GROMACS .gro file of C-alpha atoms in nm:
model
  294
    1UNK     CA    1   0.000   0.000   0.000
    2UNK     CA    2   0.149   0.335  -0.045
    3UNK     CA    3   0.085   0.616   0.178
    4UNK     CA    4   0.104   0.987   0.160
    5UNK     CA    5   0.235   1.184   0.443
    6UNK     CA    6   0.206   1.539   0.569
    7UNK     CA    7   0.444   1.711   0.760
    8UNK     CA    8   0.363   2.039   0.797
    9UNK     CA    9   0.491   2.043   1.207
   10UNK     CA   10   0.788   1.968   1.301
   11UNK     CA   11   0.834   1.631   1.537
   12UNK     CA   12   0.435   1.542   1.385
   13UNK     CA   13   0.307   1.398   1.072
   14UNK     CA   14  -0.065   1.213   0.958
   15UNK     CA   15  -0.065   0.981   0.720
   16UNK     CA   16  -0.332   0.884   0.485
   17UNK     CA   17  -0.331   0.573   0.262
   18UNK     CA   18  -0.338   0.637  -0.092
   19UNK     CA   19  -0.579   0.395  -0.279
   20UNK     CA   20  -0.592   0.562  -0.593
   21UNK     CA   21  -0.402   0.879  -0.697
   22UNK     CA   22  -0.614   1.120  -0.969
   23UNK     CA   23  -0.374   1.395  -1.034
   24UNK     CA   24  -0.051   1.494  -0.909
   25UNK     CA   25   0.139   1.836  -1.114
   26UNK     CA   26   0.196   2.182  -1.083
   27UNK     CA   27   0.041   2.487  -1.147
   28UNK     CA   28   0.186   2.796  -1.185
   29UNK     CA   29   0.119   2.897  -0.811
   30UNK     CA   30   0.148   2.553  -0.610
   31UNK     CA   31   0.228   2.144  -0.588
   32UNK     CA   32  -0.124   1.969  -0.636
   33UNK     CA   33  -0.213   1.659  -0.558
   34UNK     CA   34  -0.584   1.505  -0.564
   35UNK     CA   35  -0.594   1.096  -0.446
   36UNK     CA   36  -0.871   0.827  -0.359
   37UNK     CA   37  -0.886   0.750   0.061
   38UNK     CA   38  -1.056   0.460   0.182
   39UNK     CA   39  -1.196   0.675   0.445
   40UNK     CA   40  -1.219   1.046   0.359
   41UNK     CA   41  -1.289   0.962  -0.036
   42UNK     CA   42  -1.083   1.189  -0.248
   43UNK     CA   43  -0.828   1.425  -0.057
   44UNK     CA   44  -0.683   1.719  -0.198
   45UNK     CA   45  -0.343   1.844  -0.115
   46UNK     CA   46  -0.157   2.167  -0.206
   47UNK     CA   47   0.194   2.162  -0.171
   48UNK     CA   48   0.237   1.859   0.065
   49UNK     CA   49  -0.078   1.999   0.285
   50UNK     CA   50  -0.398   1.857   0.330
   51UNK     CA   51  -0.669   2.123   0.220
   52UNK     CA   52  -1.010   1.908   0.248
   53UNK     CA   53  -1.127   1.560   0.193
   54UNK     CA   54  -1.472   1.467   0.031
   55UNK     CA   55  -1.571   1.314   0.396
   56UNK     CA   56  -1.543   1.632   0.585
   57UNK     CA   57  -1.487   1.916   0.400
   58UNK     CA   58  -1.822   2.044   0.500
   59UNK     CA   59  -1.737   2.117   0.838
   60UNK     CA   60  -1.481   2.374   0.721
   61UNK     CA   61  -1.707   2.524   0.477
   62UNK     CA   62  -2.016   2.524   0.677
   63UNK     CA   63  -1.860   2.727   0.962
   64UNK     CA   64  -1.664   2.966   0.745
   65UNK     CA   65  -1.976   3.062   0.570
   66UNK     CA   66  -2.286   3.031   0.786
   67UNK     CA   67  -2.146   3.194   1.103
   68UNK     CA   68  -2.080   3.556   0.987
   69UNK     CA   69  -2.380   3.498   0.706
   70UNK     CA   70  -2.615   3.437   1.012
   71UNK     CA   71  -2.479   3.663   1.203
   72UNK     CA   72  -2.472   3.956   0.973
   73UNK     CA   73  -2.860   3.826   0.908
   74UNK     CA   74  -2.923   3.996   0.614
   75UNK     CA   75  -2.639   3.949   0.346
   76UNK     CA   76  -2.670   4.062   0.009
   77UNK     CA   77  -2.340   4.042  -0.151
   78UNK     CA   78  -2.076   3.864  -0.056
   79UNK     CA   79  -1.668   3.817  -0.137
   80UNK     CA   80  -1.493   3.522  -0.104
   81UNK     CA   81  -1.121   3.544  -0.121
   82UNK     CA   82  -0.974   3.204  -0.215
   83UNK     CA   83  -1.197   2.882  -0.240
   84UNK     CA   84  -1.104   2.775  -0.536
   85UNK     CA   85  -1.291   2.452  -0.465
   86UNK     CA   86  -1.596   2.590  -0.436
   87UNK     CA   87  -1.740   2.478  -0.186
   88UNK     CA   88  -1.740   2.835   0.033
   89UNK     CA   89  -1.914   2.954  -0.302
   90UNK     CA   90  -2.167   2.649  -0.254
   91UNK     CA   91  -2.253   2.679   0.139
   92UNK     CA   92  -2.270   3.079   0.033
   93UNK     CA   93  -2.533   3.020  -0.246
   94UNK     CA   94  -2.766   2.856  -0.018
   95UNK     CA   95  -2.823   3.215   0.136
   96UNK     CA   96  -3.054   3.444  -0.032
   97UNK     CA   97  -2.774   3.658  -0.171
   98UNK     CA   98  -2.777   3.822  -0.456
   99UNK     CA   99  -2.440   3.831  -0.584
  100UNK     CA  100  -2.107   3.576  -0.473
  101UNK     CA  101  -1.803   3.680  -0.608
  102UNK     CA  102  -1.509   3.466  -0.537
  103UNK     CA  103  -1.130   3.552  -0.612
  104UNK     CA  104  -0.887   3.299  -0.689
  105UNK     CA  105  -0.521   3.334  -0.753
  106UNK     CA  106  -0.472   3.022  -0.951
  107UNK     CA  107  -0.753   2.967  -1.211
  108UNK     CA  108  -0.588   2.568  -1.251
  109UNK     CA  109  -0.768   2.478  -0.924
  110UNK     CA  110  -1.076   2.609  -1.000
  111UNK     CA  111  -1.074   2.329  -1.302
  112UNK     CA  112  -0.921   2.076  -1.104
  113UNK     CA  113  -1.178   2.119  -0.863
  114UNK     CA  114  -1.485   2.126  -1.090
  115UNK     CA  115  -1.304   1.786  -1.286
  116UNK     CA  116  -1.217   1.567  -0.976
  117UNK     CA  117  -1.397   1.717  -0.689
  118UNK     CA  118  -1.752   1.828  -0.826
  119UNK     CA  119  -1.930   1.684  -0.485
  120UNK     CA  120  -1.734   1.990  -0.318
  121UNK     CA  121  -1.867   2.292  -0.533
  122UNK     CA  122  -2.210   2.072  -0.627
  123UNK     CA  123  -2.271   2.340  -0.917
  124UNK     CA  124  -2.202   2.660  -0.737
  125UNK     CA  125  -1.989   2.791  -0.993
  126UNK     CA  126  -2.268   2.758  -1.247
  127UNK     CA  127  -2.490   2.936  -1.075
  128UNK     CA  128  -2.591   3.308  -1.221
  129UNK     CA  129  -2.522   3.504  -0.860
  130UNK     CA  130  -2.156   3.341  -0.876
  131UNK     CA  131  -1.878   3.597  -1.059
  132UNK     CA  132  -1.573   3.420  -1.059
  133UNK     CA  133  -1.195   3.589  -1.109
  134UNK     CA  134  -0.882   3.466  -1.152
  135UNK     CA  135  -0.669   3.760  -0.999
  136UNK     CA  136  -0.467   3.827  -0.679
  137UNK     CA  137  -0.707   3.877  -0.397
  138UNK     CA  138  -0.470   4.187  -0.219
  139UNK     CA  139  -0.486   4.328  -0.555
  140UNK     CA  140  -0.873   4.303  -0.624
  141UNK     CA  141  -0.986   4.464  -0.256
  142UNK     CA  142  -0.697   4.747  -0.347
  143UNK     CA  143  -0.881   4.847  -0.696
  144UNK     CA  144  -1.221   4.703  -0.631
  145UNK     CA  145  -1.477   5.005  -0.537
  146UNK     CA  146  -1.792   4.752  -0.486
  147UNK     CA  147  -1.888   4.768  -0.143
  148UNK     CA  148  -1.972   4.397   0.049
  149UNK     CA  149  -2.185   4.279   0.338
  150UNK     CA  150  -1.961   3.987   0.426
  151UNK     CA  151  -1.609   3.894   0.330
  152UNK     CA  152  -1.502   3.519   0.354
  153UNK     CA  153  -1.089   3.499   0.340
  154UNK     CA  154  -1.114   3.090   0.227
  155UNK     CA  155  -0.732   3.088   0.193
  156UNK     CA  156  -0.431   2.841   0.265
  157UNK     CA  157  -0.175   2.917   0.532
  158UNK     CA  158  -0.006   3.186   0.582
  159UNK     CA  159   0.293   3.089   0.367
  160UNK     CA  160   0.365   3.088   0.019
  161UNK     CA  161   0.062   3.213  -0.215
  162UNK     CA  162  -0.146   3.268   0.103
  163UNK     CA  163   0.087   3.502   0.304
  164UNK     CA  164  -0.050   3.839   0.166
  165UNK     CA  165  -0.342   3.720   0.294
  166UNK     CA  166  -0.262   3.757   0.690
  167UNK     CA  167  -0.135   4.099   0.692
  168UNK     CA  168  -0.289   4.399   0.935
  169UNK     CA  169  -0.282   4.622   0.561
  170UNK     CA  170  -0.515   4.331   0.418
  171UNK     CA  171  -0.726   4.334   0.730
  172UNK     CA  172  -0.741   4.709   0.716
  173UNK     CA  173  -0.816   4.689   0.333
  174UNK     CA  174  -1.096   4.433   0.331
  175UNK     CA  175  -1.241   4.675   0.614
  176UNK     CA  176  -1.282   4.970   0.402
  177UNK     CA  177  -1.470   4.725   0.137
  178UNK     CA  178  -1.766   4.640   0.388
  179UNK     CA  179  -2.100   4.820   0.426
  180UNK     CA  180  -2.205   4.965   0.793
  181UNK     CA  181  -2.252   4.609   0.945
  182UNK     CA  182  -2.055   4.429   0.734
  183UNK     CA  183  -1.834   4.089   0.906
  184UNK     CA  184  -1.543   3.915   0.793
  185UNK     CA  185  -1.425   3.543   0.854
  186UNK     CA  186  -1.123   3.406   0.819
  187UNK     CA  187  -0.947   3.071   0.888
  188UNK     CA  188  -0.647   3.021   1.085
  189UNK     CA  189  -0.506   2.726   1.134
  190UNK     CA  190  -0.456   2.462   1.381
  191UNK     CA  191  -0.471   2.600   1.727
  192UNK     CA  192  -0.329   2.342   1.907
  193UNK     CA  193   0.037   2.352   1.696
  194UNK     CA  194  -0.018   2.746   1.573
  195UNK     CA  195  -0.110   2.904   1.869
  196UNK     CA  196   0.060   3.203   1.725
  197UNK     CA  197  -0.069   3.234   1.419
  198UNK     CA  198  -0.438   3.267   1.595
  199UNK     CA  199  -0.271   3.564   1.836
  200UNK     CA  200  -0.149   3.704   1.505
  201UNK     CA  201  -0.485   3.714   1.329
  202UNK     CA  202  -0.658   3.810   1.633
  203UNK     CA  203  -0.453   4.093   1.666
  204UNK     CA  204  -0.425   4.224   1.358
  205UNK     CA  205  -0.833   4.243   1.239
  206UNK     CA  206  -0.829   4.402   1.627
  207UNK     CA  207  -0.614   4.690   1.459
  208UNK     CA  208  -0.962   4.698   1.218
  209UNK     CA  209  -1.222   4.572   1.364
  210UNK     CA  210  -1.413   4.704   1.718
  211UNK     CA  211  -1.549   4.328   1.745
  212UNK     CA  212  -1.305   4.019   1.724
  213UNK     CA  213  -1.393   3.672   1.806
  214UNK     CA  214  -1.230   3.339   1.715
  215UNK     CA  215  -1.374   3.001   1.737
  216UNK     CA  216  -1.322   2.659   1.625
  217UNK     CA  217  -1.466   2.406   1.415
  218UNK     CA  218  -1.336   1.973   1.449
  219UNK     CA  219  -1.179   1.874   1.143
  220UNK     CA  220  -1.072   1.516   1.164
  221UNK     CA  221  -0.798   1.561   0.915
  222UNK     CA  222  -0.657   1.904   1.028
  223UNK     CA  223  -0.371   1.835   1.247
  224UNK     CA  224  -0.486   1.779   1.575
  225UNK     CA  225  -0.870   1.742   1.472
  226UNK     CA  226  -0.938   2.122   1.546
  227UNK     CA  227  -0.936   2.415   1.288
  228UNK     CA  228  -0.941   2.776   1.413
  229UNK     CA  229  -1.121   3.012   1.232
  230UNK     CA  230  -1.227   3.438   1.385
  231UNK     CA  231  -1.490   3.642   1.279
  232UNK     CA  232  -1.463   4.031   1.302
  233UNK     CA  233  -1.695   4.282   1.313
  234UNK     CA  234  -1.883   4.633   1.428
  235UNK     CA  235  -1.947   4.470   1.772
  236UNK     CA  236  -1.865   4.089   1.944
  237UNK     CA  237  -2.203   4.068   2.058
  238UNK     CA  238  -2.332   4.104   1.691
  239UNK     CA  239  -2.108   3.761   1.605
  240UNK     CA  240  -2.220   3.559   1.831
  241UNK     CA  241  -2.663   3.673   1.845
  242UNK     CA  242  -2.895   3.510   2.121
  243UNK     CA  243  -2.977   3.153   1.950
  244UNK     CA  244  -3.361   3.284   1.910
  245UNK     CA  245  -3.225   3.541   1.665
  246UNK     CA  246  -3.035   3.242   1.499
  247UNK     CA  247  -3.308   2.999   1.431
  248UNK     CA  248  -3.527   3.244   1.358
  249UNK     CA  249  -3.225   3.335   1.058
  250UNK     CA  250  -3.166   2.973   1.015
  251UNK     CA  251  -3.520   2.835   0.902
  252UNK     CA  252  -3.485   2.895   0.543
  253UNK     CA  253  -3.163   2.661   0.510
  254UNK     CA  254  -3.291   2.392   0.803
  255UNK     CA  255  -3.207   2.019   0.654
  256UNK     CA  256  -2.917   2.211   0.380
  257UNK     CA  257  -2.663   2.166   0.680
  258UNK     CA  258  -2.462   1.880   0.827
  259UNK     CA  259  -2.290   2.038   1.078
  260UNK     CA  260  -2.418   2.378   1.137
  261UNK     CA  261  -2.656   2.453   1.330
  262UNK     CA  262  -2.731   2.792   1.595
  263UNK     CA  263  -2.647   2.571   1.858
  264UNK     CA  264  -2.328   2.508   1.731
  265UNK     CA  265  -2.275   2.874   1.580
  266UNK     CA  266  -2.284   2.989   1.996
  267UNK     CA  267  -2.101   2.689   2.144
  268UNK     CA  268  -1.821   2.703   1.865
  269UNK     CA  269  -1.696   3.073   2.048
  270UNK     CA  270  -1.620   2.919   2.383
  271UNK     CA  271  -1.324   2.856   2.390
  272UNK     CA  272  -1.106   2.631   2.612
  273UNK     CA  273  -0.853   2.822   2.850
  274UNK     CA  274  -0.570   2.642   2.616
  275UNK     CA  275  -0.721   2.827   2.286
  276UNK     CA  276  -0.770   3.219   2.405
  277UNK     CA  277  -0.558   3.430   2.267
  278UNK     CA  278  -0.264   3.565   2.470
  279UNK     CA  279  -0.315   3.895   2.499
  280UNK     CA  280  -0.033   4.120   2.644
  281UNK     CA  281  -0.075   4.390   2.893
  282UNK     CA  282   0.051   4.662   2.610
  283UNK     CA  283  -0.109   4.548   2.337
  284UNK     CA  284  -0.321   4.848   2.141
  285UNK     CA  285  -0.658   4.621   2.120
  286UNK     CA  286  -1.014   4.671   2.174
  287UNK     CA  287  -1.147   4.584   2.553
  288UNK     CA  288  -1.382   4.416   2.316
  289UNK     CA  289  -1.128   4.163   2.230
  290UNK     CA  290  -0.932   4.121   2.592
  291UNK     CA  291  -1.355   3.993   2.716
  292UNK     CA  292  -1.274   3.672   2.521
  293UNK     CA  293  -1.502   3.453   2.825
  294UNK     CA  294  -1.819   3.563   2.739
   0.00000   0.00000   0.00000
């Protein structure tokens, strides 16, 4: 049997038996690999890193999506930066939004996707409120003048292609394309071996944002089980709304989920003592942020 493994920490690796491998080259931006699991179905890896598997992938893109859509409440149009798989796009699309507009760097994974992982985008890309570019993301929410509700960052890690992506200037950027109201999500990484990185992104959208909150979604095959992701916004009470509020929000898309629900939306911000940001006594951010136990 042959295996694939990831090491992407040092002194840890996961390894995942390859059954069948589907495509292995490179694009013009990364290493891409897409192979058959007995377990998670097809897996998709970008530059030696596991991005999603066809068995859980929804977890990812569920929580990315439906927690600032729900909590915004009333999202009309909508950026995603990154996702080329589409399936950000697809959890987006079951909104009532009028317009999706996803930018990808590399327009090759957009095809790959579509040709060897259509479960994962299920048509989203084909649907009329989708506008799909291939362009830099810093470079489109620099020139863009559209104004956006919520803003989804669906990227990789903060290295390589994805690194622009982390910055306070981004942060800052994305916050002058959002209407009064307007959220932002954004993933970042495993919490348990980046504990970092979340302080870092924390931080930063604090330098932005009045209302910072980060919270955490299980993903068996993120290292560790346990992907962090923060929302940002006006306010933290407006990320996190009294589960009434929620349902109320969620009826139209009740039975379209597999892991989301309002429940989960509120119990997915409280946060383990292990997992809250460390927070220095001269750091420049919000009281809003420091209150990270309610």
């Amino acid at each position: 049997m042959t295996w694939f493994q990831e090491n992407l920490y040092e002194h840890y690796a996961q390894t995942l038996s390859i059954e069948k491998v589907l495509y292995h080259w490179r694009t013009e931006f990364q290493d891409v690999l897409i192979f058959e699991n007995a377990i998670f179905g097809k897996v998709l890896v970008l530059d030696g890193v596991v991005q999603l598997t066809e068995r859980d992938n929804h977890i990812y893109h569920e929580m990315i999506a439906h927690v600032p859509l729900l909590a915004h409440g009333s999202a009309r149009n909508v950026l995603i930066i990154g996702g080329g798989d589409g399936g950000t796009l697809k959890e987006v699309l079951k909104h009532p939004v009028e317009r999706a507009t996803l930018v990808e760097l590399d327009g090759e994974m957009i095809d790959l996707s579509r040709r060897y992982l259509p479960k994962v985008s299920n048509g989203a890309f084909a649907d009329p409120r989708a506008n799909v570019l291939v362009m830099d993301g810093t470079r489109y929410i620099e020139e863009a003048r559209e104004k956006f509700d919520v803003i989804i960052i669906d990227s990789t890690d903060p290295i390589g292609p994805g690194e622009a992506l982390f910055t306070a200037a981004f942060y800052r950027a994305c916050r002058t394309r959002l209407r009064p109201g307007g959220m932002i999500a954004v993933q970042s990484g495993a919490p348990f071996f980046q504990p970092e990185e979340l302080e870092n992104v924390c931080g930063r959208l604090a330098g932005s944002f009045a209302g910072v909150r980060p919270y955490l979604a299980p993903v068996p095959t993120y290292a560790g089980g346990m992907l962090a992701l923060v929302a940002a916004g006006g306010s933290r009470d407006a990320l996190r709304p009294p589960c009434k509020v929620l349902r109320e929000r969620f009826g139209p898309l009740q039975g379209q989920t597999r892991y989301y629900t309002p429940e989960v939306h509120r119990a997915a911000f409280t946060l383990a003592p292990s997992f809250e940001p460390f927070v220095r006594s001269d750091d420049p951010m919000p009281v809003e942020f420091l209150q990270t136990g309610t």
